[in-house]
Coordinates of C-alpha atoms and ligand atoms in Angstrom, one line a residue:
X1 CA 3.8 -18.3 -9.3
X2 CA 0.8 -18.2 -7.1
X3 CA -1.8 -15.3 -6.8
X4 CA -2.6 -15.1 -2.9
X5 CA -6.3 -13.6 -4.1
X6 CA -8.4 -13.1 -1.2
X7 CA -11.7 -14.0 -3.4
X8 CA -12.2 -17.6 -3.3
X9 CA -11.7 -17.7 0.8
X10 CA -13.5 -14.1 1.4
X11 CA -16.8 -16.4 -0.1
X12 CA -15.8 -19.6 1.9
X13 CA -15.8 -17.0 5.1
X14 CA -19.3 -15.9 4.4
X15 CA -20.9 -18.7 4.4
X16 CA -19.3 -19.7 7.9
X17 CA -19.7 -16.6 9.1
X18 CA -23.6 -16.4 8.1
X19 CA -24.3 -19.8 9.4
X20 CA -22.4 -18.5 12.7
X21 CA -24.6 -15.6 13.1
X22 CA -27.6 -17.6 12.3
X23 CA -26.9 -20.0 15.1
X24 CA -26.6 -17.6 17.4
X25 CA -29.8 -15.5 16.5
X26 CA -31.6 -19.1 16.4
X27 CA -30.1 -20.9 19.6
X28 CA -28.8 -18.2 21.8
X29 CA -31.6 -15.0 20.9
X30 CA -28.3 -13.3 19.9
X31 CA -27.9 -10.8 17.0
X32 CA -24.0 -10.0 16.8
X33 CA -23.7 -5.9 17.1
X34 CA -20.7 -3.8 16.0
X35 CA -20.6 0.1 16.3
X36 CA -18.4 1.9 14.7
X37 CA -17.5 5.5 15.8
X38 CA -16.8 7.6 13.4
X39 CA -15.1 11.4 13.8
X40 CA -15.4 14.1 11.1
X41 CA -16.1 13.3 7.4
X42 CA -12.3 12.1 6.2
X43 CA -13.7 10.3 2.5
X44 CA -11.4 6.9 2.9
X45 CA -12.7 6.6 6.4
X46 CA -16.1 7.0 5.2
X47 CA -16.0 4.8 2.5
X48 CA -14.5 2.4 4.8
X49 CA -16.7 2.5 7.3
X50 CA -19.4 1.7 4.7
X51 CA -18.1 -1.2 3.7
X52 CA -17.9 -2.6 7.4
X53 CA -21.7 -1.6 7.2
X54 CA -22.2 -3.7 3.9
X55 CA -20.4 -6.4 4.7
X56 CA -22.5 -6.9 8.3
X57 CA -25.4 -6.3 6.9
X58 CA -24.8 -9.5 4.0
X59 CA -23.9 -11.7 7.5
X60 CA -27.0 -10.6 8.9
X61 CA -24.4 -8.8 11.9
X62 CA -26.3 -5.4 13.2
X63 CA -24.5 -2.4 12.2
X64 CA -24.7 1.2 13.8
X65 CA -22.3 3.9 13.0
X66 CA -21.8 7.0 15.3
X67 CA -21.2 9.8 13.4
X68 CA -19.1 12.5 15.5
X69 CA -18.2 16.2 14.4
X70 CA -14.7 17.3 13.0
X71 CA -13.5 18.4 16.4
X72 CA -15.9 17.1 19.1
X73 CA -14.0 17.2 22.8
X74 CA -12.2 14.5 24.8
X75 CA -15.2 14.6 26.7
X76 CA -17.7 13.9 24.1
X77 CA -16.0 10.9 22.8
X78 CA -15.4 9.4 25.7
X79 CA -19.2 9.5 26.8
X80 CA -19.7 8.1 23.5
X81 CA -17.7 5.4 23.5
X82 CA -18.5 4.8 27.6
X83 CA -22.5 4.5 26.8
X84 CA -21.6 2.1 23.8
X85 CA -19.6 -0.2 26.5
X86 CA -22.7 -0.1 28.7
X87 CA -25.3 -0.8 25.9
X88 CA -26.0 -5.0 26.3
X89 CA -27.1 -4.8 22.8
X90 CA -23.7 -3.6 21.6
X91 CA -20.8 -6.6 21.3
X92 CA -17.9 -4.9 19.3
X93 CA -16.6 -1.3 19.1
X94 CA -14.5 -0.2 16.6
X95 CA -12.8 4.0 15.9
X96 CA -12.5 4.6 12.9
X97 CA -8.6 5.9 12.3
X98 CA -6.9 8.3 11.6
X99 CA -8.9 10.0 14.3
X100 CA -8.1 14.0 13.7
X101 CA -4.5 15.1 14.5
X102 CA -4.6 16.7 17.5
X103 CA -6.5 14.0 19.0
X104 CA -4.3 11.1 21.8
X105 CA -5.5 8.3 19.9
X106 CA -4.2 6.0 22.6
X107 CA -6.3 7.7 24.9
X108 CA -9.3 7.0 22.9
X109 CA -8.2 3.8 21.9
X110 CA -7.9 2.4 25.5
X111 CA -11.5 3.7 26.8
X112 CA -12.8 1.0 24.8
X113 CA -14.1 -1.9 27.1
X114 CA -11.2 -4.7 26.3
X115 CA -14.5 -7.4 25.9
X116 CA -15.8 -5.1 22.6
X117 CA -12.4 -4.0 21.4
X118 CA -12.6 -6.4 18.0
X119 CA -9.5 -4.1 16.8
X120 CA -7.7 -5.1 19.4
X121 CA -5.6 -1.9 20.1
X122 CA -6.4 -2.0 24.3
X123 CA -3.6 -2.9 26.2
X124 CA -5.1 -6.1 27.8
X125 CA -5.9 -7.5 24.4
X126 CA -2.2 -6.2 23.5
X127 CA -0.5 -7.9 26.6
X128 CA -2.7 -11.3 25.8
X129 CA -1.7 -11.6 22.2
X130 CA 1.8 -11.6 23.4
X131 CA 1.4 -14.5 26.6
X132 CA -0.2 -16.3 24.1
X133 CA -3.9 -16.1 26.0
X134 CA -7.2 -16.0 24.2
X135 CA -7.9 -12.5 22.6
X136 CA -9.1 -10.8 19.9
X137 CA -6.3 -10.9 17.0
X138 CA -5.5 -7.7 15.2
X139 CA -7.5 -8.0 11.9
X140 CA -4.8 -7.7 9.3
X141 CA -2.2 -9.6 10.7
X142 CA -4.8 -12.4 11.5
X143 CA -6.4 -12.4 7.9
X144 CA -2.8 -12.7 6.5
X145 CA -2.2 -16.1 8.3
X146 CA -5.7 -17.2 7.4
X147 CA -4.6 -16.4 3.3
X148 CA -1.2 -18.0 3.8
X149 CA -2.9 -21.3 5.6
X150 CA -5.6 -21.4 2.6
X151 CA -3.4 -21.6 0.3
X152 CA -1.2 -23.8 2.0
X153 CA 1.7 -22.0 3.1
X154 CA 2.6 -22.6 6.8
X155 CA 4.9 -19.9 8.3
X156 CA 6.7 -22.7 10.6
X157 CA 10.5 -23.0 10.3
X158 CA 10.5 -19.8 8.0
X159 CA 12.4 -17.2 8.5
X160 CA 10.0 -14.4 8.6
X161 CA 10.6 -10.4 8.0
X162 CA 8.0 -8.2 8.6
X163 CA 8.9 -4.5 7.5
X164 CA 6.7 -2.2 9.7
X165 CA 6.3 -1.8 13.3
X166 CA 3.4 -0.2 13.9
X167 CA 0.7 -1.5 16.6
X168 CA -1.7 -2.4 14.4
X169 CA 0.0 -4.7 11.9
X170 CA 3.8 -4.9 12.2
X171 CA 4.0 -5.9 15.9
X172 CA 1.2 -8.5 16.2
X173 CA 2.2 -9.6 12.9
X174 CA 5.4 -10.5 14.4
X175 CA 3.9 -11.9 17.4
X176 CA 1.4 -14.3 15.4
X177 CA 4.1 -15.2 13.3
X178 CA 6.2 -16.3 16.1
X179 CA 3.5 -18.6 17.6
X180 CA 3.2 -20.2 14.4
X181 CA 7.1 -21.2 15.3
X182 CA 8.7 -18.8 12.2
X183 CA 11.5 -17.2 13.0
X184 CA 11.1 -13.5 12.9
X185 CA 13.2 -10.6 12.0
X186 CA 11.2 -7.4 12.5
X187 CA 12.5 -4.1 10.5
X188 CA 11.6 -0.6 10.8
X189 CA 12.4 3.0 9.4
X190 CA 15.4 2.8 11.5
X191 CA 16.5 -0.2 10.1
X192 CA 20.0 0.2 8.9
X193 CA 20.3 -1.9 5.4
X194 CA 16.8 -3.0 4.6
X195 CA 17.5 -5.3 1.8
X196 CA 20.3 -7.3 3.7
X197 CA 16.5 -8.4 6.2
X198 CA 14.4 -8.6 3.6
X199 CA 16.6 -10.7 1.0
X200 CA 17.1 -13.4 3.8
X201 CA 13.1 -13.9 4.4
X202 CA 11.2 -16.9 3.1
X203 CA 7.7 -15.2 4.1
X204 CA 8.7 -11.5 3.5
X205 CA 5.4 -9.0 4.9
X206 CA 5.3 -5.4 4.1
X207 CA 3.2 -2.8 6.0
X208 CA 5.2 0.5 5.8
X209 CA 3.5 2.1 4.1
X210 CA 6.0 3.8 1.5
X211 CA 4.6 3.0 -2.4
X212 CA 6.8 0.7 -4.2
X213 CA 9.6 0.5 -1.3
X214 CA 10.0 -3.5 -2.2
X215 CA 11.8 -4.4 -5.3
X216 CA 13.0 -7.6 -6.5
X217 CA 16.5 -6.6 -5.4
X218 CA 14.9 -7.1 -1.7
X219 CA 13.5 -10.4 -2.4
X220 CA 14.9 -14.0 -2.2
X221 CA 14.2 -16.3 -5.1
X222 CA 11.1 -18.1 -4.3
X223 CA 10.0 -16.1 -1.3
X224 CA 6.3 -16.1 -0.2
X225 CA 5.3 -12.1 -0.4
X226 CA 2.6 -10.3 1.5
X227 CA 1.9 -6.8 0.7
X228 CA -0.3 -4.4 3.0
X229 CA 0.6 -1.2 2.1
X230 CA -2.3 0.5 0.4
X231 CA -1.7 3.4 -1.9
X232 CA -4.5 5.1 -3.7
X233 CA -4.1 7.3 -7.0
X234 CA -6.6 9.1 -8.4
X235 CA -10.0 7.5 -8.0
X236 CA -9.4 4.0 -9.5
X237 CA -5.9 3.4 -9.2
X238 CA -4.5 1.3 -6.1
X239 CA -1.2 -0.1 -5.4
X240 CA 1.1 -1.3 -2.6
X241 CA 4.7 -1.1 -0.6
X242 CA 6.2 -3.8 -3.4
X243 CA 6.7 -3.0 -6.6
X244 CA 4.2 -5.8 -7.9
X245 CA 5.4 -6.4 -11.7
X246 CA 9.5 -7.0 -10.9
X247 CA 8.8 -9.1 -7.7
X248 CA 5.8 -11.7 -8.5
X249 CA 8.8 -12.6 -11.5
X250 CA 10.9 -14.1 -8.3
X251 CA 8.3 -14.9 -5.7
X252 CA 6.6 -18.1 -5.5
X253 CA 3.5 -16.1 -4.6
X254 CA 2.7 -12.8 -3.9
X255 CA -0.4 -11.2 -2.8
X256 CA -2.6 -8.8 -5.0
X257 CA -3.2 -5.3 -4.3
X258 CA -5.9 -4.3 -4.4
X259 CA -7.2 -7.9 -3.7
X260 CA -4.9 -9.2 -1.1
X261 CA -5.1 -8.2 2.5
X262 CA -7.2 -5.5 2.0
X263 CA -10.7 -8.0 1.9
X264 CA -9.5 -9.9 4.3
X265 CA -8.8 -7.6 7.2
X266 CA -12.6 -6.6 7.1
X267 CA -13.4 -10.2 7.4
X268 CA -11.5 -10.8 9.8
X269 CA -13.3 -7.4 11.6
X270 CA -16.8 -9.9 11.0
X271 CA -15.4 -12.8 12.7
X272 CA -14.1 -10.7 15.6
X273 CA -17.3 -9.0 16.0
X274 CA -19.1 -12.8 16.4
X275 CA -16.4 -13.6 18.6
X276 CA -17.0 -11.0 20.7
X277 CA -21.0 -11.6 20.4
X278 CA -20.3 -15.4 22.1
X279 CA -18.5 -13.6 25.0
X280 CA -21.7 -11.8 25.6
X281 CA -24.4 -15.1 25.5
Ligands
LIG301 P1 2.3 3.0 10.2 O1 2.7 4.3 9.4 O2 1.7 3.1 11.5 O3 3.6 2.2 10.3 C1 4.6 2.0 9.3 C2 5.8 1.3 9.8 O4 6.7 1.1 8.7 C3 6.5 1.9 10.9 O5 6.6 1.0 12.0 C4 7.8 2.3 10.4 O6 8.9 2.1 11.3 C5 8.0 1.4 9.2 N1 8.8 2.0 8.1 C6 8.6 3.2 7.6 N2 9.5 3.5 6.6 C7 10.3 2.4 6.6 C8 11.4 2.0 5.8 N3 11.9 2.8 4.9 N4 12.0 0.8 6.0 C9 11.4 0.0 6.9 N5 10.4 0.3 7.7 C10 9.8 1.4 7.5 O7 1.4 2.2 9.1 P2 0.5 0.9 9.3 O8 -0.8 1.3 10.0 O9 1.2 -0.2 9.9 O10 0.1 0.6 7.8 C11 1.1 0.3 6.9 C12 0.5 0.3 5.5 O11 -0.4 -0.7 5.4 C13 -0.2 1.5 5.0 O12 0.0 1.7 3.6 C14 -1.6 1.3 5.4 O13 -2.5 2.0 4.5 C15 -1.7 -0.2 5.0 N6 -2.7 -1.0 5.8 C16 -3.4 -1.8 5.1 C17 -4.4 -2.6 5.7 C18 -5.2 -3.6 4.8 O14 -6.2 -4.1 5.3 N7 -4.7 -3.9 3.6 C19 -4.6 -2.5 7.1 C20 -3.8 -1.6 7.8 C21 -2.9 -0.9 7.1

């Protein structure tokens, strides 16, 4: 059984990514910038949005958060958002989600200048992801192949099941996947008999976001298992969409959770943001 921990390559990725950011403050007079807007005072999101601070502060990446009220107006994000696209000092912009209920996230989403959008959510960087053009790559999907490739375990000429189809993990999962030559089946809430997918998968990636929906019963002996869901109980207590003790007994490997994908996707928000910093030398 192996542990897919995040750890050992999370430290590997700061040292590159330091010695990136470094080079370009040296040779190109260029300090990587990412704002992050942030609207209302949701805990998680705050606590998350420090952490993107943290982290860009350790890579020596500058770090601005906009802090908007509960319920500011379409209008007042979009100015924000428009004089963050203008600033020259600015390279990657990031919303903090969920943005309030009532609010059209795609709307927001897609006022977002496609050269700063390091989430990837615009449709430009959605319609290049899938011709197979440069882009920025969605953060969790993309730190999930960089775990599976450090420890080793290609997705080519594996049949692939991603459960989830949301924009931001379960569609460019599939899509990455695909141009890594798996084969893909993608299931979602509509998805008639769940288990019959997931049981066939050699690489078997969950991002539903239901607690526990995975059991060993879905899993093949000796699949690979990724787990993104992220369920919090209590202060302390995390877990995920698989049901952790029953499947890493049949897995070959399994990622953690907490521990897993989580560190991962906001490395992969640091390497995004210096990608999107070159664009801009
Ligand atoms: P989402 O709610 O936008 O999408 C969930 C998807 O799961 C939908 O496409 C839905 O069709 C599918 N689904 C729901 N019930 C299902 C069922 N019974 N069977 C099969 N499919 C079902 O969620 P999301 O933004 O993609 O996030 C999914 C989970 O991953 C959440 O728990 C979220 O907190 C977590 N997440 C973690 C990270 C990380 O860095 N670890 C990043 C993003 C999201």
């Amino acid at each position: 059984m192996h542990f897919l921990l995040a750890k050992p390559l999370v430290e590997e990725l700061k040292k590159t990514l330091s010695k990136e950011v470094e080079t370009l403050k040296s040779i190109h007079k260029k300090t990587p910038k990412l704002a992050v807007v942030l609207v209302g005072n949701n805990p998680a999101s705050v606590i998350y949005t420090n952490k993107k601070g943290e982290m860009a502060k350790s890579l020596g990446i500058e770090h601005e958060t906009v802090v908007l009220s509960e319920n500011p107006s379409p209008k007042e994000v979009k100015n924000t958002i428009q004089k963050l696209n203008i600033d020259n000092s600015v390279d990657a912009i990031l919303i903090q989600r969920p943005l309030p209920r009532h609010f059209p996230e795609e709307d927001v989403l897609y006022w977002i200048d496609p050269r700063k959008d390091v989430d990837a959510f615009h449709p430009e960087q959605v319609g290049r992801l899938s011709l197979g053009l440069p882009c920025f790559k969605p953060c969790t999907p993309q730190g999930i192949l960089e775990l599976l490739h450090y420890y080793q375990f290609q997705p080519a000429y594996k049949l692939a099941c991603v459960v989830g189809r949301s924009s931001i993990v379960g569609k460019p999962m599939a899509q990455l996947l695909l141009q890594e030559n798996a084969t893909v089946i993608q299931c979602h809430s509509k998805t008639l008999n769940l288990e019959a997918m997931t049981s066939q998968a050699d690489l078997l990636i969950v991002a539903a976001g239901l607690k526990g929906l995975i059991t060993a019963d879905h899993v093949k002996k000796d699949a690979i298992v990724v787990d993104v869901g992220i369920h919090r109980e209590g202060k302390r207590k995390i877990s995920g969409d698989v049901c952790f003790d029953e499947v890493s007994k049949k897995a070959l490997a399994i990622t953690p959770v907490p521990g897993g994908v989580g560190p991962m996707t906001i490395m992969m928000l640091m390497k995004n943001t210096i990608q999107a910093a070159k664009l801009h030398i």
